[in-house]
Coordinates of C-alpha atoms (C1' of nucleotides) in Angstrom, one line a residue:
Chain A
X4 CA -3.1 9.2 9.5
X5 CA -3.8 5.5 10.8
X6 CA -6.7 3.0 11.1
X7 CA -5.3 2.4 7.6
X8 CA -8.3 -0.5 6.6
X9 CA -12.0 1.2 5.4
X10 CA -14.6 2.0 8.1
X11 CA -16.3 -1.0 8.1
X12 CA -13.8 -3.2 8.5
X13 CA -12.1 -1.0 10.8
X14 CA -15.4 -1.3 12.7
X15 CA -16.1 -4.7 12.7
X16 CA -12.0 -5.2 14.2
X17 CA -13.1 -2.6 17.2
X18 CA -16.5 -4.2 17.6
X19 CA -15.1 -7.3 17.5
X20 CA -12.6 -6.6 20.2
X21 CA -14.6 -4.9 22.5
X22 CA -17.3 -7.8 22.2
X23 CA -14.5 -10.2 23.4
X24 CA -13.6 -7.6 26.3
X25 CA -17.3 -7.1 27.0
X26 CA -18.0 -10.9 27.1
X27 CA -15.0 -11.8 29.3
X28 CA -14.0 -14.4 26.6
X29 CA -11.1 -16.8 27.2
X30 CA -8.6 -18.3 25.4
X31 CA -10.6 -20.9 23.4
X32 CA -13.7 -19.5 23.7
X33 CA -15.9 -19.5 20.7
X34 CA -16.8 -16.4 19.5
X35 CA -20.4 -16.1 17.5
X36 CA -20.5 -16.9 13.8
X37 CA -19.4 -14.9 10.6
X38 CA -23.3 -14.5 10.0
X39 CA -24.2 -13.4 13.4
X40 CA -21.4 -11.1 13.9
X41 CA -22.3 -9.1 10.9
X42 CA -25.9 -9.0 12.3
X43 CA -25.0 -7.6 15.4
X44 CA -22.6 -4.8 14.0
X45 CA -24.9 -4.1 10.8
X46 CA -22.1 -4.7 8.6
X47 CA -21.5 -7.3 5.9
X48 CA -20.0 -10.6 5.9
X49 CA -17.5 -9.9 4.1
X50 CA -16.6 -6.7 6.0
X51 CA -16.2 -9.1 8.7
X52 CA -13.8 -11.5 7.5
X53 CA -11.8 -8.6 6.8
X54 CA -11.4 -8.1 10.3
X55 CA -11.4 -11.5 11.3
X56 CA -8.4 -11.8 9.2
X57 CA -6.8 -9.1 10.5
X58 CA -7.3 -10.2 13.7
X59 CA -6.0 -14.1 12.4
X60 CA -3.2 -12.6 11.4
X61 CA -2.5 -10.8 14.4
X62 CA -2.8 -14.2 16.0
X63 CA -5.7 -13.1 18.3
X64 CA -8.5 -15.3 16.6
X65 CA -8.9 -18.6 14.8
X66 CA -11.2 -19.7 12.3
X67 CA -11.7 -23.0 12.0
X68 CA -13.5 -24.1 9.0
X69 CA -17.0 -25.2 9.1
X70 CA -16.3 -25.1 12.9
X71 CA -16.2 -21.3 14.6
X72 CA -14.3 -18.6 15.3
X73 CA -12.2 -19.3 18.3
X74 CA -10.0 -17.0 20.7
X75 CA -6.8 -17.8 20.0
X76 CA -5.2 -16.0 23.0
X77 CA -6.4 -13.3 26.0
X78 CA -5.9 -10.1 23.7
X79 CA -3.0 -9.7 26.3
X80 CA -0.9 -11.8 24.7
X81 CA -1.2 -10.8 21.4
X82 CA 1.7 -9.3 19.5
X83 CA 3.2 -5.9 19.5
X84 CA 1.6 -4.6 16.1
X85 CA -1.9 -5.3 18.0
X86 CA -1.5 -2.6 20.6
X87 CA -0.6 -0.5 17.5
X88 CA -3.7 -1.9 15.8
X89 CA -5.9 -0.7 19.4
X90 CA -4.4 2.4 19.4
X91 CA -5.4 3.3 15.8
X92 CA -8.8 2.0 16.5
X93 CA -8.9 4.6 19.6
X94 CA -9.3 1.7 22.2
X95 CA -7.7 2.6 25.6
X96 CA -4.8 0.8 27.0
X97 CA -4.8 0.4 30.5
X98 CA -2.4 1.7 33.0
X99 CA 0.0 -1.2 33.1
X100 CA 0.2 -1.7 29.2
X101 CA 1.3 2.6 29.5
X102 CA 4.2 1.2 31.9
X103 CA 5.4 -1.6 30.2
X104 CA 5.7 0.1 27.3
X105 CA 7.8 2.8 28.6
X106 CA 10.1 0.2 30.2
X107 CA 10.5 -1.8 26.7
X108 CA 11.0 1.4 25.1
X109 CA 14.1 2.1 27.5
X110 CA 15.4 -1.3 27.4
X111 CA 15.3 -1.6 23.6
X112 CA 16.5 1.8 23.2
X113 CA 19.5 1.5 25.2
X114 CA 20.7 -1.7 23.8
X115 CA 20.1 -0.3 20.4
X116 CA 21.9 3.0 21.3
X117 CA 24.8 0.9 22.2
X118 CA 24.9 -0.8 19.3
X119 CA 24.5 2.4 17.1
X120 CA 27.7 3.7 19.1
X121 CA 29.4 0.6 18.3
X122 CA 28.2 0.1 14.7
X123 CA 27.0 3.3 12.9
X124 CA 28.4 4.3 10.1
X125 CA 29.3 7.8 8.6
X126 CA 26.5 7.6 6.4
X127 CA 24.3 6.8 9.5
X128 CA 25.9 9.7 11.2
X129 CA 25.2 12.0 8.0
X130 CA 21.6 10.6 7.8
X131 CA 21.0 11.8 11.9
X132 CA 23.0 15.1 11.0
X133 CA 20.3 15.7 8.1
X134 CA 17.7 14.5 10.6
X135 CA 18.5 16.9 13.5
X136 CA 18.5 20.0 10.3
X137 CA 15.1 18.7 9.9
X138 CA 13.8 18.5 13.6
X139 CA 15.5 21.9 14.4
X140 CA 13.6 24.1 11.6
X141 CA 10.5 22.3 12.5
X142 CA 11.2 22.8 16.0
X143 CA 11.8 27.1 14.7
X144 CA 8.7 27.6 13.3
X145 CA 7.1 25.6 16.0
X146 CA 5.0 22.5 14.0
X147 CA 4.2 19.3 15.6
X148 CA 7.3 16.9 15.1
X149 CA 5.8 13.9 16.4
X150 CA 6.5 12.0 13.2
X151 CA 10.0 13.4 12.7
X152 CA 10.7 12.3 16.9
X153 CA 9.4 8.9 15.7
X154 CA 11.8 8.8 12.2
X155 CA 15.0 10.6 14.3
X156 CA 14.7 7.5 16.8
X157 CA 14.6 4.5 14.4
X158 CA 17.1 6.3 12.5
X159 CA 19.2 6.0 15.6
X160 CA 18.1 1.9 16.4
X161 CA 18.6 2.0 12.2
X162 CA 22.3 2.8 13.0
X163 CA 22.8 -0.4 14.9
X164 CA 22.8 -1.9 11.5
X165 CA 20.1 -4.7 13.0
X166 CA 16.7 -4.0 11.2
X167 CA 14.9 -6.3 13.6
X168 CA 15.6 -3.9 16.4
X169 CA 13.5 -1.4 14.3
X170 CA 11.2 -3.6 13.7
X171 CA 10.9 -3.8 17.5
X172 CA 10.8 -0.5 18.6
X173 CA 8.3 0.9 15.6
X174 CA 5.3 -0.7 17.3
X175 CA 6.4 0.5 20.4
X176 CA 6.4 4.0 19.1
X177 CA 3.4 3.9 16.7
X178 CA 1.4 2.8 20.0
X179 CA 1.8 6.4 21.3
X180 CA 1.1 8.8 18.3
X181 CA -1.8 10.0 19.7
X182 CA -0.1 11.2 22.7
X183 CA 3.3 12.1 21.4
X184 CA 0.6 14.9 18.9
X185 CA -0.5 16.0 22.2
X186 CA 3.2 15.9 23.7
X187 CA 4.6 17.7 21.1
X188 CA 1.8 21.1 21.2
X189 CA 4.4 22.6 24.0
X190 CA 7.2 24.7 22.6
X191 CA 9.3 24.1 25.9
X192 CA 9.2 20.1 25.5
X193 CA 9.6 20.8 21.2
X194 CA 12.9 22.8 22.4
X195 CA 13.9 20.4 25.2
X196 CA 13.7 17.6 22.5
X197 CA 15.9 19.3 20.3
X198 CA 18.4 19.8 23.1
X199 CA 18.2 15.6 23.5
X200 CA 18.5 15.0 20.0
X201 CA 21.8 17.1 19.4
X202 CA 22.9 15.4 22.8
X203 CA 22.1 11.9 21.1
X204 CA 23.9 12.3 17.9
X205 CA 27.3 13.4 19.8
X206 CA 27.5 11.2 21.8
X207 CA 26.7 8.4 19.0
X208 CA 29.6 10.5 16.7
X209 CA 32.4 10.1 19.7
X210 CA 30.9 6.4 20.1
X211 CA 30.1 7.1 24.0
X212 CA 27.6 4.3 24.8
X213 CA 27.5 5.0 28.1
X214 CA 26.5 8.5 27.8
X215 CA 24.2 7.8 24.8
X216 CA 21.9 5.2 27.0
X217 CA 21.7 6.7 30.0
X218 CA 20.6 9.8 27.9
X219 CA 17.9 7.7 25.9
X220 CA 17.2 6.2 29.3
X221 CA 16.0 9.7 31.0
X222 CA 14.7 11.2 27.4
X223 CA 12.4 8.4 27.3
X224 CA 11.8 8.2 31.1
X225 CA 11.1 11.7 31.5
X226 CA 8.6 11.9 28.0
X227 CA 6.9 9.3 29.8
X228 CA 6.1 11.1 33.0
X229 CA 5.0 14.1 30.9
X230 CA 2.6 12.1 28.9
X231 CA 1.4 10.7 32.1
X232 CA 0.9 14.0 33.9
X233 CA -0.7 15.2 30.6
X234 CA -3.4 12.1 30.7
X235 CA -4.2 13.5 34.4
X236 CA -4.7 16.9 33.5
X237 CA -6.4 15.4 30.4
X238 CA -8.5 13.5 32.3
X239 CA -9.5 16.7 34.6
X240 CA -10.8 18.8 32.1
X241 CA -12.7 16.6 30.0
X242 CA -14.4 19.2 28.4
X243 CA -15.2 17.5 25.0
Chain B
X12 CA -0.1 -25.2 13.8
X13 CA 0.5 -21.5 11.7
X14 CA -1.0 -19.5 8.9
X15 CA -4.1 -18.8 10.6
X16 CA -6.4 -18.3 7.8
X17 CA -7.8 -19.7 4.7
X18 CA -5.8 -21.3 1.7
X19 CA -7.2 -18.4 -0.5
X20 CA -6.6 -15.5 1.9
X21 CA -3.2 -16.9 2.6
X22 CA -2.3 -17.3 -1.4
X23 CA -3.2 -14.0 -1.9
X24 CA -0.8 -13.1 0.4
X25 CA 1.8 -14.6 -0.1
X26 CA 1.6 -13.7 -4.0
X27 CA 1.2 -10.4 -2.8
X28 CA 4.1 -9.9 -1.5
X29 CA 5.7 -12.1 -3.8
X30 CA 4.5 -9.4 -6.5
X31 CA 6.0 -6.9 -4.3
X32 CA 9.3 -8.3 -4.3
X33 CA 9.5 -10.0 -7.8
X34 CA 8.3 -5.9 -8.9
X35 CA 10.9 -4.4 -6.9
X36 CA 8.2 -2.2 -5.7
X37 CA 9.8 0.5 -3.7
X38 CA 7.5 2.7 -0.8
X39 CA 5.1 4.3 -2.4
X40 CA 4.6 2.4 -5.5
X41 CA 1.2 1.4 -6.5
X42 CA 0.5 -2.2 -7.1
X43 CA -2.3 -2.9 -9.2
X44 CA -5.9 -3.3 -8.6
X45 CA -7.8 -5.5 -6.5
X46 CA -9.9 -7.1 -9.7
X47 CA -6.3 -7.1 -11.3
X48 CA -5.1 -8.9 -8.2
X49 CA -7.9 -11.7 -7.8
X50 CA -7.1 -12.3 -12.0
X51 CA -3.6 -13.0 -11.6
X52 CA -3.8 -15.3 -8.1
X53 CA -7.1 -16.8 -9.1
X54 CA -8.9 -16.0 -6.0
X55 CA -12.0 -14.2 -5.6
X56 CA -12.0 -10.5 -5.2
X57 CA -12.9 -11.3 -1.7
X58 CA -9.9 -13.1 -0.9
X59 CA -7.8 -10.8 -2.1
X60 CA -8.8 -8.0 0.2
X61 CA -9.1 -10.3 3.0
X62 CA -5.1 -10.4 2.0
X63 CA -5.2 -6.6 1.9
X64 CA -6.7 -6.0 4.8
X65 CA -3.8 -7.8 7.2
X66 CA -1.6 -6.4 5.1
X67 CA -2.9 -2.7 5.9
X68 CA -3.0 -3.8 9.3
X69 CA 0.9 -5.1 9.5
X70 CA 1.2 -1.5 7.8
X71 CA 3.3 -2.6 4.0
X72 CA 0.0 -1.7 2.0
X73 CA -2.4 1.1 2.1
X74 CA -5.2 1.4 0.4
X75 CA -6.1 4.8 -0.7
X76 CA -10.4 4.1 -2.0
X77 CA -11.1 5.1 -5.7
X78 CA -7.2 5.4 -6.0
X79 CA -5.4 2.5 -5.5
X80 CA -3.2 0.0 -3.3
X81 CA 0.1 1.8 -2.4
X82 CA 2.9 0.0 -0.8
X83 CA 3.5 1.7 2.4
X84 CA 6.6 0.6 3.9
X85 CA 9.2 -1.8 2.6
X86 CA 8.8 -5.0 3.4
X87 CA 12.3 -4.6 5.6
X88 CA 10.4 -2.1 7.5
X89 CA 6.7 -3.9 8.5
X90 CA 6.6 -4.8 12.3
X91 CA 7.7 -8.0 13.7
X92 CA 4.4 -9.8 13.1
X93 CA 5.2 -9.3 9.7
X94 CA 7.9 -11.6 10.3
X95 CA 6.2 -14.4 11.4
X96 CA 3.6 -13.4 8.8
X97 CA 6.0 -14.5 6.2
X98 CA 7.3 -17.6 8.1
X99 CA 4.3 -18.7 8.2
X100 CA 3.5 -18.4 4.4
X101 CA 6.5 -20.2 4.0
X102 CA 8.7 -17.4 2.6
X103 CA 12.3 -17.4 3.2
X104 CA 14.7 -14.9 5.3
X105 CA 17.8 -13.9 4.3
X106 CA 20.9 -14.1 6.6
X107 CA 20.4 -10.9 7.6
X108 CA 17.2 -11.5 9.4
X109 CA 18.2 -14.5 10.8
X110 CA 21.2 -12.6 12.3
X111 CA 19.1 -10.0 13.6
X112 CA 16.7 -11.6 15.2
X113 CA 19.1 -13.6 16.9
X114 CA 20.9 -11.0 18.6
X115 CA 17.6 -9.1 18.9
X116 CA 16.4 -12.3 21.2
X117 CA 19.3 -12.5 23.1
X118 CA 18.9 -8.8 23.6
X119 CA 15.2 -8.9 24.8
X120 CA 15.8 -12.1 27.1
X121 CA 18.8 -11.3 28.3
X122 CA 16.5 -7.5 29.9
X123 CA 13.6 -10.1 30.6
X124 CA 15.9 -12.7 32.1
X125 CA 17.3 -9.7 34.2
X126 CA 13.8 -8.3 35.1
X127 CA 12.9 -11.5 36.3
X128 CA 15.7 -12.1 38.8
X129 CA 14.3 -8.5 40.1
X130 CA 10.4 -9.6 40.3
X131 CA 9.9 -12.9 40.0
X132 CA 7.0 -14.0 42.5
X133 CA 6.7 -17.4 43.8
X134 CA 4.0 -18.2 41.7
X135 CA 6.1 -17.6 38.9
X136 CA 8.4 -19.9 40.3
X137 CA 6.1 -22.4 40.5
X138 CA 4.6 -21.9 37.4
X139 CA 8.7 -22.8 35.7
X140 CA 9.2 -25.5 38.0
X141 CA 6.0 -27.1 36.8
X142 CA 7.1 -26.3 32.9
X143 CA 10.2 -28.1 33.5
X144 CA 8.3 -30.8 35.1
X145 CA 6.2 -31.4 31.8
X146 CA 9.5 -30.1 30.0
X147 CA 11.3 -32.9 31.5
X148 CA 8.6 -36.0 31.0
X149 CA 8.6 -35.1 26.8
X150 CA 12.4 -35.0 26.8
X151 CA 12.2 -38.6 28.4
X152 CA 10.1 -40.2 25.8
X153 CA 11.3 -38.3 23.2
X154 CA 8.8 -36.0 21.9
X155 CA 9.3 -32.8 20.2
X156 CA 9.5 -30.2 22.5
X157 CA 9.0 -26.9 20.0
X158 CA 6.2 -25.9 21.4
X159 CA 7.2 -26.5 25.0
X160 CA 10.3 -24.6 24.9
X161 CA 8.5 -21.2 23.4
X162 CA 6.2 -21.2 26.4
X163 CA 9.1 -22.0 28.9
X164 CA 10.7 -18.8 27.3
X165 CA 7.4 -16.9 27.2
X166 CA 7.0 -17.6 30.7
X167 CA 10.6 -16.7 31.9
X168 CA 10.2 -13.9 30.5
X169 CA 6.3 -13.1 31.9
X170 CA 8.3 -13.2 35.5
X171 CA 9.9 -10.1 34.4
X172 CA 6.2 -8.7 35.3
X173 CA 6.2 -6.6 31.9
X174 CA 3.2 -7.9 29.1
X175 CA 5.0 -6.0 26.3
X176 CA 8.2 -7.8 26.4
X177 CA 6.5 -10.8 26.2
X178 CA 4.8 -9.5 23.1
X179 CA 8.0 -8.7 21.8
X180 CA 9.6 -11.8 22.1
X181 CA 6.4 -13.9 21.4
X182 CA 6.9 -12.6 17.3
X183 CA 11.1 -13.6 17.6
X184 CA 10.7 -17.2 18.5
X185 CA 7.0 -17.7 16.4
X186 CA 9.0 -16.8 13.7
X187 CA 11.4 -19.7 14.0
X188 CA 8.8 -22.2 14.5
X189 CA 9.9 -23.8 11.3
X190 CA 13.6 -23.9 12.3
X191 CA 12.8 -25.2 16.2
X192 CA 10.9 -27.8 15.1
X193 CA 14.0 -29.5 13.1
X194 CA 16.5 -28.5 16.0
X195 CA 14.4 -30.5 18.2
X196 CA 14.7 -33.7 16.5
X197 CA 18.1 -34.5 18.0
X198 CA 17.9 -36.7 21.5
X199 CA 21.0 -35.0 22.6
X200 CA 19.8 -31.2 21.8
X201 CA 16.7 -32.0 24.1
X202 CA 18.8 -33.2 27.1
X203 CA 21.1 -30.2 26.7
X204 CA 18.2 -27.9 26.3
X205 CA 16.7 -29.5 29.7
X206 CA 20.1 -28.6 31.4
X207 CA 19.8 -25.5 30.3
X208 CA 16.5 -24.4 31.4
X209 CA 17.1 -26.0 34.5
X210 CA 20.2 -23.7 35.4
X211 CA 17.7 -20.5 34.2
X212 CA 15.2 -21.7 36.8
X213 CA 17.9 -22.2 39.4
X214 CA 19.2 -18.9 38.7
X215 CA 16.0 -17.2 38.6
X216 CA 15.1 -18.2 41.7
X217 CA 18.4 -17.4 43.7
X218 CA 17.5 -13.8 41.7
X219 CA 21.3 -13.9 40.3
X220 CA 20.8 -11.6 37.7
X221 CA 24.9 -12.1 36.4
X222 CA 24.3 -15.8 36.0
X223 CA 20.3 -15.9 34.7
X224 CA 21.5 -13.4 31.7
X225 CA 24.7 -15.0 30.6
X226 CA 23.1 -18.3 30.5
X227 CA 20.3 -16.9 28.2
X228 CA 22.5 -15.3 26.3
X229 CA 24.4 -18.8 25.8
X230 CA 21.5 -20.3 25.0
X231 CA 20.5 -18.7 22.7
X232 CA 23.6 -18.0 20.5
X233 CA 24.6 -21.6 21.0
X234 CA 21.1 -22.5 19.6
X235 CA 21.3 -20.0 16.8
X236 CA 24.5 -21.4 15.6
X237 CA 23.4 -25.0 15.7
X238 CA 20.6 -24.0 13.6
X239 CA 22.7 -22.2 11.1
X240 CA 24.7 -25.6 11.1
X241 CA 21.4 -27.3 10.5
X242 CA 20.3 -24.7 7.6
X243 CA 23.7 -25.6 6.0
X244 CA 23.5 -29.2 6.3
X245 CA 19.8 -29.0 5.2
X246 CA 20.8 -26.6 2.2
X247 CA 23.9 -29.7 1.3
X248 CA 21.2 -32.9 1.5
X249 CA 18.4 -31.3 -0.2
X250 CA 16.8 -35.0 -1.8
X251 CA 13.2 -33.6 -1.3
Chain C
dC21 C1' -32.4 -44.7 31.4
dC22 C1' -28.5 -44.8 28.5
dT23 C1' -26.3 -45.4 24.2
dA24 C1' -25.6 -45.2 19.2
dC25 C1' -26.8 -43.6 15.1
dC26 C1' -28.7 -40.4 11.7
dA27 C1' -30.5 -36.3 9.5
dA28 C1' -31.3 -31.4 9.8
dT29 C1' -28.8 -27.4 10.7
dC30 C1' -25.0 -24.4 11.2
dT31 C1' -20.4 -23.0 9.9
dG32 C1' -16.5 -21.1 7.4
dG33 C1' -14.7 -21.0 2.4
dT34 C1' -15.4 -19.5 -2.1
dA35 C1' -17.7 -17.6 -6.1
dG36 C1' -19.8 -14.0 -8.9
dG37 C1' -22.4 -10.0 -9.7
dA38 C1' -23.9 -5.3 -8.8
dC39 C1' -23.9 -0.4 -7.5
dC40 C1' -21.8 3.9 -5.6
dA41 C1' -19.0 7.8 -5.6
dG42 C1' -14.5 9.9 -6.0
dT43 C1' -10.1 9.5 -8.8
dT44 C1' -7.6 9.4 -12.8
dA45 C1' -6.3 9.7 -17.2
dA46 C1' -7.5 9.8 -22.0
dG47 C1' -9.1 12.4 -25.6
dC48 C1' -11.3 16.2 -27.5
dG49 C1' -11.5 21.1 -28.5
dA50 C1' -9.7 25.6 -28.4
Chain D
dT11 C1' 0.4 23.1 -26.6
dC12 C1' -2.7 23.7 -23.1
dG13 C1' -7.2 23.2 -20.6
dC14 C1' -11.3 21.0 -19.9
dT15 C1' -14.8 17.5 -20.3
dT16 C1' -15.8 12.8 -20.0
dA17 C1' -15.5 8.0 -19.7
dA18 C1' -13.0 4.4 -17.6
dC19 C1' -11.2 2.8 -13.4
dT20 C1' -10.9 2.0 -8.3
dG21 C1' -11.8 0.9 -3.6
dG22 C1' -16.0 0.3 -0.4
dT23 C1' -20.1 -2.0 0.3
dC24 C1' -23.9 -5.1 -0.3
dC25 C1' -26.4 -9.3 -1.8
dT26 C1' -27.1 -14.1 -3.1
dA27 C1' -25.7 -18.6 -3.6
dC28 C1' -23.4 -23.1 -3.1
dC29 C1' -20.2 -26.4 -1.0
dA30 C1' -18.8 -29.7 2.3
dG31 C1' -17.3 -30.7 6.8
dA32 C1' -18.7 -30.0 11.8
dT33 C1' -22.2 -29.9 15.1
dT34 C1' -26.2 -31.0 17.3
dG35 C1' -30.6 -32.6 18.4
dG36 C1' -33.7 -36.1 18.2
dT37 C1' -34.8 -40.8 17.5
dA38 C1' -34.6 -45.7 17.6
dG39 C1' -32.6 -49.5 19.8
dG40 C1' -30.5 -51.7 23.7

DNA sequence: CCTACCAATCTGGTAGGACCAGTTAAGCGA
DNA sequence: TCGCTTAACTGGTCCTACCAGATTGGTAGG
């Protein structure tokens, strides 16, 4: 479903990352060569500029030519499509990364929500209307609707007619989709969704935006404390 | 400053995407091979899946082995990195994203700005009185303060204690670089920007929330407009 | 002992070829 | 027209090679 890049390059970006964890490295520290790197994770050069192109890209790395392969910044400051691209790899966030994600998610939710009350359309309406037909025979014969909870909430942001805002939020979601699989195995949160969902779309229809945020605000608040009491439990029985 | 890797890696890119739009490709389409690829840009095969590969990772391609290279999202719909992806390469915005990402900024830093009032430390406080210090010196021999004025931002905005929204913002003001660089060059849109920051730092540190936001907010849309003036002054006295 | 210079070495950037194993579509036969 | 075999195609991986600028270590000169 993710780690969209082949295994080798998707293993030399990990490797690569958790050799600059592992090694402390600062921001313009030198990371070892092309050469050596594809020595020490047995893959080939080329594999490896794969990732270190990615991770150019990302703006984590810099290669400077018949130089080195430099740390561009601590991988905390790195853009939002890079703790996407640690989640797909299965690298763990820490606590605080969990938190602050949460608290962006509300923010950029409720701004967008407003927005959407503002702004939306009746074809955006329509779309959400089709969306919540959707989520609600999923939710009937009980599949996992993590991806339709991701599409039903850009498709909200969508309706604040500002396609950066979507751009924002889609990392912020994409980040979770391991958890929100998990999330989504309980038929009680599947049918307490639902209930949020219908509750979002009317009040975006009667263009309430100060009962559509502070909704958004608790569904996302609340999701988030499941998830975290779910990690505990998860971490009790580790029986894998 | 930008465009992190290689010429070749870079071309393939941006022709890439180029293909993509020139093609109207629509999600899903398949674009054509790598070998095909590497024939039309004139790169090495190499190059062009170094291109591939940070464009799987920014999610608009996808490459599906012994099949082929599908385009996974439209290019409206790729993260922000994408964004400054394609400033980077050079490629233009439309209006649209320029709008958005606008009142996307003043959304984020308004929260941040807000966030801050609530948390700042007195470290971070140092920290911006020291950045206006150094801010101050380049405005008063003139230099060009592009880069000075991101990390001002960035690090208003690290005093709301929350990493992700500086990752979120750090994408919406890269992308700009271009733009910021030419806004800059005016004497008198350095000494106002000085002012400015100065009233943020003031406000931040008497925590008053009501102030700290609208000035952002002022900021920012006065700067966007400028700009815009700039873009249309640049698009009527284009001798180059 | 320090400095200045020079050559061997290392580096990323690029090129081209090769093989593998699934995918896909063309073409053949029924 | 339909179904099946097969040959071409595709991404994934590996290998070797060369280029030219950056780096570095050692050496000669002060």
């Amino acid at each position: 479903m993710l780690a969209a890049f082949s295994t080798e390059t998707s293993d030399a970006v990990r490797k690569t990352l958790e050799f600059v964890r592992h090694h402390r490295l600062a921001k313009g520290d030198r990371l070892p060569s092309e050469r050596d790197l594809s020595e020490r994770f047995g893959v080939t050069r080329g594999s490896v500029r794969e990732a270190l192109a990615v991770l150019d890209a990302m703006r984590i790395t810099e290669r400077k030519p018949k130089s080195g392969i430099y740390l561009r910044n601590a991988l905390e400051d790195s853009g939002l499509d890079a703790l996407v691209l640690q989640a797909d790899l299965g690298l763990p966030f820490d606590a605080q990364v969990t938190r602050d994600v949460t608290e962006a998610r509300i923010l950029c939710e409720e701004q967008a929500f407003r927005l959407a009350c503002q702004r939306r359309t009746d074809a955006d309406l329509a779309k959400l209307h089709q969306l919540l037909d959707t989520y609600a025979a999923l939710v009937a014969n009980g599949s996992n609707l993590a991806d339709e909870d991701v599409a039903f909430h850009l498709a909200v942001v969508a309706a604040s007619q500002n396609r950066v805002l979507v751009r924002t939020l889609t990392p912020l979601m994409l980040m979770s989709t391991g958890w929100r699989r998990r999330y989504f195995a309980s038929a009680e949160i599947r049918q307490r969704s639902l209930i949020d969902h219908r509750a979002f779309v009317a009040a975006i229809a009667a263009r309430d935006e100060a009962t559509a945020t502070m909704l958004v605000h608790r569904h996302v608040q609340t999701a988030a404390e499941d998830v975290r009491a779910l990690a505990e439990q998860g971490a009790a029985d580790r029986t894998d």
